[in-house]
Amino acid sequence: MFEARITQGSVLKKLVEALKELVTEGNFDVSSTGLTLQAMDSSHVCLVSLTLRDDGFDHYRCDRNMAMGIHFGNLSKILKCAGNEDTITLKAEDNADTLTLMFESANQDRISDFDLKLMSIESEHLGIPDQDYSAEIKMPSAEYQRIVRDLTSIGDTVLISATKEGIKFSTSGDVGTANITLRHNTTPEKPEEQTIIDLKEPVALTFALRYLNNFSKATPLAPQVKLSLTKDLPIFVEYQVGDLGNVRFFLAPKIDD
Amino acid sequence: AVGQKSMTSFFAKK
C-alpha cells in the first residue's frame, strides 16, 4: 500500500507542469523514505531528478518499494482537474496498475477521485556523484527565467562564463548578439532576491537554450534557483521545493567534436 | 561540428 497526502496540492500541479514537456514518461519510485523520479529527455542530453521526502508530506505511507510508470501528459490532464487549494492524496495498492488521485477542496465540500492508468517503463538509473563545482550561482528563479527567455529570442545556444567579474550569459543569432552579466548582489533584504556567486575557478560552457528555457518551467516552485558549473561537465540546475524536496536538471554542454 | 554527449557518458549506470 502506498499513500501520500499533501495539503498544498498546487505543488504537485506545478511539478508536473515543470516536467511534462521535458520527459514524456518515467517511473515514480516510491519507498518508505519518499518518492523519486529520474528520467532523461528523448535525446538523452538532459536528465531530470525529482526527490520528494516522506516527511515533506502531511501523511505518507509506503509498505513496499514500487516503480509506478507515469505518462506525464496524462497525469497533467488529471491534475488540471484539481483546484489550486485542494488537498491531493496519491494512493496505490501493491502491484497496482492504477494510481488513484483524490482531490479534496479546502472546506471538504467537494471530493473527487481519478484513476490514472500506470505504464510499464524500463528505466535505467544513473548515479549522480556529489561533487564540488567550479562555480555555483544562486539567483532569483524569475531572473534566470527572464535571462533564458530573452536570450532564446536571439540565439540557440548560450555561453555561460563565470569569472570574478560575475556570471555572463552570451548568445548570437541572425538579429545580432546579446550579453547579460549578473554580479554578486547580497544587498536586497530578502534572501530570495539575492544573487550569490561562489567561484572556485573561472569556467565557461555552452548550452542549448531550448533546454535551459524548459528548466525554467519550474520557476513557480521556488523563489531561487542554483546553477552549478564545472568544465566539461553537465550544468546542474536545482530548485528547492520548500520542505518537500527538490527538482534537479542536468544538461550536457555543447562540445566541439 | 558542435555536438552534445549523452547523459550516460557523464554518469554511470547504477
JSON list of C-alpha atoms in Angstrom, two decimals, chain A residues 36-178:
[
{"chain": "A", "resi": 36, "resn": "THR", "atom": "CA", "xyz": [11.76, 9.92, -6.52]},
{"chain": "A", "resi": 37, "resn": "LEU", "atom": "CA", "xyz": [11.87, 10.15, -10.29]},
{"chain": "A", "resi": 38, "resn": "GLN", "atom": "CA", "xyz": [14.82, 10.03, -12.60]},
{"chain": "A", "resi": 39, "resn": "ALA", "atom": "CA", "xyz": [14.24, 10.45, -16.30]},
{"chain": "A", "resi": 40, "resn": "MET", "atom": "CA", "xyz": [16.04, 11.57, -19.41]},
{"chain": "A", "resi": 41, "resn": "ASP", "atom": "CA", "xyz": [14.61, 13.51, -22.32]},
{"chain": "A", "resi": 42, "resn": "SER", "atom": "CA", "xyz": [14.16, 11.63, -25.60]},
{"chain": "A", "resi": 43, "resn": "SER", "atom": "CA", "xyz": [17.62, 12.64, -26.89]},
{"chain": "A", "resi": 44, "resn": "HIS", "atom": "CA", "xyz": [19.31, 11.70, -23.58]},
{"chain": "A", "resi": 45, "resn": "VAL", "atom": "CA", "xyz": [21.21, 15.00, -23.34]},
{"chain": "A", "resi": 46, "resn": "CYS", "atom": "CA", "xyz": [19.39, 16.07, -20.22]},
{"chain": "A", "resi": 47, "resn": "LEU", "atom": "CA", "xyz": [18.32, 14.39, -17.04]},
{"chain": "A", "resi": 48, "resn": "VAL", "atom": "CA", "xyz": [15.62, 15.28, -14.54]},
{"chain": "A", "resi": 49, "resn": "SER", "atom": "CA", "xyz": [15.84, 14.10, -10.96]},
{"chain": "A", "resi": 50, "resn": "LEU", "atom": "CA", "xyz": [12.95, 14.69, -8.58]},
{"chain": "A", "resi": 51, "resn": "THR", "atom": "CA", "xyz": [13.06, 13.95, -4.85]},
{"chain": "A", "resi": 52, "resn": "LEU", "atom": "CA", "xyz": [10.04, 14.33, -2.56]},
{"chain": "A", "resi": 53, "resn": "ARG", "atom": "CA", "xyz": [10.81, 13.28, 1.01]},
{"chain": "A", "resi": 54, "resn": "ASP", "atom": "CA", "xyz": [8.33, 11.28, 3.07]},
{"chain": "A", "resi": 55, "resn": "ASP", "atom": "CA", "xyz": [8.38, 13.84, 5.89]},
{"chain": "A", "resi": 56, "resn": "GLY", "atom": "CA", "xyz": [7.52, 16.63, 3.45]},
{"chain": "A", "resi": 57, "resn": "PHE", "atom": "CA", "xyz": [4.05, 15.13, 3.00]},
{"chain": "A", "resi": 58, "resn": "ASP", "atom": "CA", "xyz": [1.23, 15.63, 5.51]},
{"chain": "A", "resi": 59, "resn": "HIS", "atom": "CA", "xyz": [0.76, 11.89, 5.57]},
{"chain": "A", "resi": 60, "resn": "TYR", "atom": "CA", "xyz": [2.99, 9.28, 3.95]},
{"chain": "A", "resi": 61, "resn": "ARG", "atom": "CA", "xyz": [2.91, 5.52, 3.95]},
{"chain": "A", "resi": 62, "resn": "CYS", "atom": "CA", "xyz": [4.70, 3.06, 1.69]},
{"chain": "A", "resi": 63, "resn": "ASP", "atom": "CA", "xyz": [4.75, -0.61, 2.66]},
{"chain": "A", "resi": 64, "resn": "ARG", "atom": "CA", "xyz": [6.84, -1.84, -0.23]},
{"chain": "A", "resi": 65, "resn": "ASN", "atom": "CA", "xyz": [9.02, -0.26, -2.88]},
{"chain": "A", "resi": 66, "resn": "MET", "atom": "CA", "xyz": [7.27, 0.23, -6.20]},
{"chain": "A", "resi": 67, "resn": "ALA", "atom": "CA", "xyz": [8.05, 1.75, -9.59]},
{"chain": "A", "resi": 68, "resn": "MET", "atom": "CA", "xyz": [4.91, 3.40, -10.92]},
{"chain": "A", "resi": 69, "resn": "GLY", "atom": "CA", "xyz": [5.18, 4.14, -14.64]},
{"chain": "A", "resi": 70, "resn": "ILE", "atom": "CA", "xyz": [3.65, 7.53, -15.32]},
{"chain": "A", "resi": 71, "resn": "HIS", "atom": "CA", "xyz": [2.75, 9.24, -18.58]},
{"chain": "A", "resi": 72, "resn": "PHE", "atom": "CA", "xyz": [3.20, 12.87, -17.58]},
{"chain": "A", "resi": 73, "resn": "GLY", "atom": "CA", "xyz": [0.83, 14.27, -20.18]},
{"chain": "A", "resi": 74, "resn": "ASN", "atom": "CA", "xyz": [-1.92, 12.06, -18.77]},
{"chain": "A", "resi": 75, "resn": "LEU", "atom": "CA", "xyz": [-1.05, 12.89, -15.16]},
{"chain": "A", "resi": 76, "resn": "SER", "atom": "CA", "xyz": [-1.16, 16.57, -16.09]},
{"chain": "A", "resi": 77, "resn": "LYS", "atom": "CA", "xyz": [-4.67, 16.15, -17.55]},
{"chain": "A", "resi": 78, "resn": "ILE", "atom": "CA", "xyz": [-5.86, 14.69, -14.25]},
{"chain": "A", "resi": 79, "resn": "LEU", "atom": "CA", "xyz": [-4.07, 17.24, -12.06]},
{"chain": "A", "resi": 80, "resn": "LYS", "atom": "CA", "xyz": [-5.66, 20.05, -14.08]},
{"chain": "A", "resi": 81, "resn": "CYS", "atom": "CA", "xyz": [-8.95, 18.83, -12.57]},
{"chain": "A", "resi": 82, "resn": "ALA", "atom": "CA", "xyz": [-7.66, 19.60, -9.06]},
{"chain": "A", "resi": 83, "resn": "GLY", "atom": "CA", "xyz": [-8.27, 23.03, -7.59]},
{"chain": "A", "resi": 84, "resn": "ASN", "atom": "CA", "xyz": [-5.28, 25.11, -6.58]},
{"chain": "A", "resi": 85, "resn": "GLU", "atom": "CA", "xyz": [-6.37, 25.00, -2.94]},
{"chain": "A", "resi": 86, "resn": "ASP", "atom": "CA", "xyz": [-7.16, 21.28, -2.96]},
{"chain": "A", "resi": 87, "resn": "THR", "atom": "CA", "xyz": [-5.52, 18.68, -0.79]},
{"chain": "A", "resi": 88, "resn": "ILE", "atom": "CA", "xyz": [-4.26, 15.87, -3.01]},
{"chain": "A", "resi": 89, "resn": "THR", "atom": "CA", "xyz": [-3.84, 12.26, -1.94]},
{"chain": "A", "resi": 90, "resn": "LEU", "atom": "CA", "xyz": [-1.98, 9.72, -4.10]},
{"chain": "A", "resi": 91, "resn": "LYS", "atom": "CA", "xyz": [-2.89, 6.09, -3.45]},
{"chain": "A", "resi": 92, "resn": "ALA", "atom": "CA", "xyz": [-1.95, 2.72, -4.92]},
{"chain": "A", "resi": 93, "resn": "GLU", "atom": "CA", "xyz": [-2.27, -0.87, -3.80]},
{"chain": "A", "resi": 94, "resn": "ASP", "atom": "CA", "xyz": [0.84, -3.04, -4.01]},
{"chain": "A", "resi": 95, "resn": "ASN", "atom": "CA", "xyz": [1.44, -4.10, -7.64]},
{"chain": "A", "resi": 96, "resn": "ALA", "atom": "CA", "xyz": [-1.43, -1.89, -8.76]},
{"chain": "A", "resi": 97, "resn": "ASP", "atom": "CA", "xyz": [-1.91, -0.95, -12.39]},
{"chain": "A", "resi": 98, "resn": "THR", "atom": "CA", "xyz": [-3.52, 2.38, -11.50]},
{"chain": "A", "resi": 99, "resn": "LEU", "atom": "CA", "xyz": [-2.64, 5.33, -9.30]},
{"chain": "A", "resi": 100, "resn": "THR", "atom": "CA", "xyz": [-5.61, 6.92, -7.55]},
{"chain": "A", "resi": 101, "resn": "LEU", "atom": "CA", "xyz": [-5.59, 10.68, -7.11]},
{"chain": "A", "resi": 102, "resn": "MET", "atom": "CA", "xyz": [-8.06, 12.10, -4.64]},
{"chain": "A", "resi": 103, "resn": "PHE", "atom": "CA", "xyz": [-8.79, 15.82, -4.53]},
{"chain": "A", "resi": 104, "resn": "GLU", "atom": "CA", "xyz": [-10.47, 17.47, -1.52]},
{"chain": "A", "resi": 105, "resn": "SER", "atom": "CA", "xyz": [-11.49, 21.10, -1.54]},
{"chain": "A", "resi": 106, "resn": "ALA", "atom": "CA", "xyz": [-10.30, 23.28, 1.35]},
{"chain": "A", "resi": 107, "resn": "ASN", "atom": "CA", "xyz": [-13.69, 23.21, 3.09]},
{"chain": "A", "resi": 108, "resn": "GLN", "atom": "CA", "xyz": [-14.24, 19.49, 2.35]},
{"chain": "A", "resi": 109, "resn": "ASP", "atom": "CA", "xyz": [-17.40, 20.12, 0.33]},
{"chain": "A", "resi": 110, "resn": "ARG", "atom": "CA", "xyz": [-16.07, 18.57, -2.88]},
{"chain": "A", "resi": 111, "resn": "ILE", "atom": "CA", "xyz": [-14.21, 15.31, -3.10]},
{"chain": "A", "resi": 112, "resn": "SER", "atom": "CA", "xyz": [-13.20, 13.70, -6.37]},
{"chain": "A", "resi": 113, "resn": "ASP", "atom": "CA", "xyz": [-11.10, 10.74, -7.34]},
{"chain": "A", "resi": 114, "resn": "PHE", "atom": "CA", "xyz": [-9.38, 9.87, -10.58]},
{"chain": "A", "resi": 115, "resn": "ASP", "atom": "CA", "xyz": [-7.55, 6.68, -11.51]},
{"chain": "A", "resi": 116, "resn": "LEU", "atom": "CA", "xyz": [-4.51, 7.10, -13.72]},
{"chain": "A", "resi": 117, "resn": "LYS", "atom": "CA", "xyz": [-3.50, 4.04, -15.73]},
{"chain": "A", "resi": 118, "resn": "LEU", "atom": "CA", "xyz": [0.11, 3.11, -14.96]},
{"chain": "A", "resi": 119, "resn": "MET", "atom": "CA", "xyz": [2.59, 2.01, -17.59]},
{"chain": "A", "resi": 120, "resn": "SER", "atom": "CA", "xyz": [5.40, -0.47, -17.54]},
{"chain": "A", "resi": 121, "resn": "ILE", "atom": "CA", "xyz": [8.52, 1.56, -18.20]},
{"chain": "A", "resi": 122, "resn": "GLU", "atom": "CA", "xyz": [12.02, 0.17, -18.35]},
{"chain": "A", "resi": 123, "resn": "SER", "atom": "CA", "xyz": [14.33, 2.77, -16.99]},
{"chain": "A", "resi": 124, "resn": "GLU", "atom": "CA", "xyz": [17.97, 2.82, -16.07]},
{"chain": "A", "resi": 125, "resn": "HIS", "atom": "CA", "xyz": [19.15, 4.79, -13.08]},
{"chain": "A", "resi": 126, "resn": "LEU", "atom": "CA", "xyz": [22.29, 6.83, -13.35]},
{"chain": "A", "resi": 127, "resn": "GLY", "atom": "CA", "xyz": [24.49, 7.51, -10.35]},
{"chain": "A", "resi": 128, "resn": "ILE", "atom": "CA", "xyz": [24.96, 11.25, -9.96]},
{"chain": "A", "resi": 129, "resn": "PRO", "atom": "CA", "xyz": [28.02, 11.84, -7.78]},
{"chain": "A", "resi": 130, "resn": "ASP", "atom": "CA", "xyz": [28.11, 14.64, -5.20]},
{"chain": "A", "resi": 131, "resn": "GLN", "atom": "CA", "xyz": [30.88, 16.86, -6.37]},
{"chain": "A", "resi": 132, "resn": "ASP", "atom": "CA", "xyz": [32.44, 20.27, -5.94]},
{"chain": "A", "resi": 133, "resn": "TYR", "atom": "CA", "xyz": [31.68, 22.59, -8.83]},
{"chain": "A", "resi": 134, "resn": "SER", "atom": "CA", "xyz": [33.96, 25.36, -10.16]},
{"chain": "A", "resi": 135, "resn": "ALA", "atom": "CA", "xyz": [31.15, 27.89, -9.90]},
{"chain": "A", "resi": 136, "resn": "GLU", "atom": "CA", "xyz": [27.84, 27.90, -8.03]},
{"chain": "A", "resi": 137, "resn": "ILE", "atom": "CA", "xyz": [25.36, 30.69, -8.62]},
{"chain": "A", "resi": 138, "resn": "LYS", "atom": "CA", "xyz": [22.20, 31.21, -6.59]},
{"chain": "A", "resi": 139, "resn": "MET", "atom": "CA", "xyz": [19.84, 33.73, -8.11]},
{"chain": "A", "resi": 140, "resn": "PRO", "atom": "CA", "xyz": [16.16, 34.61, -8.13]},
{"chain": "A", "resi": 141, "resn": "SER", "atom": "CA", "xyz": [14.40, 31.97, -10.23]},
{"chain": "A", "resi": 142, "resn": "ALA", "atom": "CA", "xyz": [12.44, 34.71, -12.04]},
{"chain": "A", "resi": 143, "resn": "GLU", "atom": "CA", "xyz": [15.76, 36.33, -13.06]},
{"chain": "A", "resi": 144, "resn": "TYR", "atom": "CA", "xyz": [17.01, 33.04, -14.50]},
{"chain": "A", "resi": 145, "resn": "GLN", "atom": "CA", "xyz": [13.71, 32.60, -16.35]},
{"chain": "A", "resi": 146, "resn": "ARG", "atom": "CA", "xyz": [13.94, 36.10, -17.80]},
{"chain": "A", "resi": 147, "resn": "ILE", "atom": "CA", "xyz": [17.54, 35.66, -18.97]},
{"chain": "A", "resi": 148, "resn": "VAL", "atom": "CA", "xyz": [16.99, 32.36, -20.76]},
{"chain": "A", "resi": 149, "resn": "ARG", "atom": "CA", "xyz": [13.70, 33.56, -22.25]},
{"chain": "A", "resi": 150, "resn": "ASP", "atom": "CA", "xyz": [15.25, 36.80, -23.53]},
{"chain": "A", "resi": 151, "resn": "LEU", "atom": "CA", "xyz": [18.29, 35.03, -24.98]},
{"chain": "A", "resi": 152, "resn": "THR", "atom": "CA", "xyz": [16.15, 32.35, -26.65]},
{"chain": "A", "resi": 153, "resn": "SER", "atom": "CA", "xyz": [14.68, 35.12, -28.81]},
{"chain": "A", "resi": 154, "resn": "ILE", "atom": "CA", "xyz": [18.20, 35.99, -30.05]},
{"chain": "A", "resi": 155, "resn": "GLY", "atom": "CA", "xyz": [20.08, 32.70, -30.36]},
{"chain": "A", "resi": 156, "resn": "ASP", "atom": "CA", "xyz": [20.02, 28.91, -30.00]},
{"chain": "A", "resi": 157, "resn": "THR", "atom": "CA", "xyz": [22.93, 28.41, -27.62]},
{"chain": "A", "resi": 158, "resn": "VAL", "atom": "CA", "xyz": [24.29, 30.36, -24.67]},
{"chain": "A", "resi": 159, "resn": "LEU", "atom": "CA", "xyz": [27.85, 30.68, -23.46]},
{"chain": "A", "resi": 160, "resn": "ILE", "atom": "CA", "xyz": [27.79, 30.91, -19.67]},
{"chain": "A", "resi": 161, "resn": "SER", "atom": "CA", "xyz": [31.04, 32.27, -18.26]},
{"chain": "A", "resi": 162, "resn": "ALA", "atom": "CA", "xyz": [31.70, 32.64, -14.58]},
{"chain": "A", "resi": 163, "resn": "THR", "atom": "CA", "xyz": [34.61, 34.90, -13.60]},
{"chain": "A", "resi": 164, "resn": "LYS", "atom": "CA", "xyz": [35.36, 37.14, -10.65]},
{"chain": "A", "resi": 165, "resn": "GLU", "atom": "CA", "xyz": [33.54, 39.91, -12.56]},
{"chain": "A", "resi": 166, "resn": "GLY", "atom": "CA", "xyz": [30.29, 37.97, -12.36]},
{"chain": "A", "resi": 167, "resn": "ILE", "atom": "CA", "xyz": [28.38, 35.50, -14.48]},
{"chain": "A", "resi": 168, "resn": "LYS", "atom": "CA", "xyz": [27.89, 36.34, -18.12]},
{"chain": "A", "resi": 169, "resn": "PHE", "atom": "CA", "xyz": [25.30, 34.83, -20.47]},
{"chain": "A", "resi": 170, "resn": "SER", "atom": "CA", "xyz": [26.16, 35.40, -24.16]},
{"chain": "A", "resi": 171, "resn": "THR", "atom": "CA", "xyz": [24.41, 34.41, -27.34]},
{"chain": "A", "resi": 172, "resn": "SER", "atom": "CA", "xyz": [24.30, 35.37, -31.00]},
{"chain": "A", "resi": 173, "resn": "GLY", "atom": "CA", "xyz": [21.96, 34.78, -33.90]},
{"chain": "A", "resi": 174, "resn": "ASP", "atom": "CA", "xyz": [20.56, 36.30, -37.08]},
{"chain": "A", "resi": 175, "resn": "VAL", "atom": "CA", "xyz": [19.49, 39.53, -35.36]},
{"chain": "A", "resi": 176, "resn": "GLY", "atom": "CA", "xyz": [22.81, 40.12, -33.61]},
{"chain": "A", "resi": 177, "resn": "THR", "atom": "CA", "xyz": [24.36, 39.35, -30.26]},
{"chain": "A", "resi": 178, "resn": "ALA", "atom": "CA", "xyz": [23.40, 39.63, -26.59]}
]
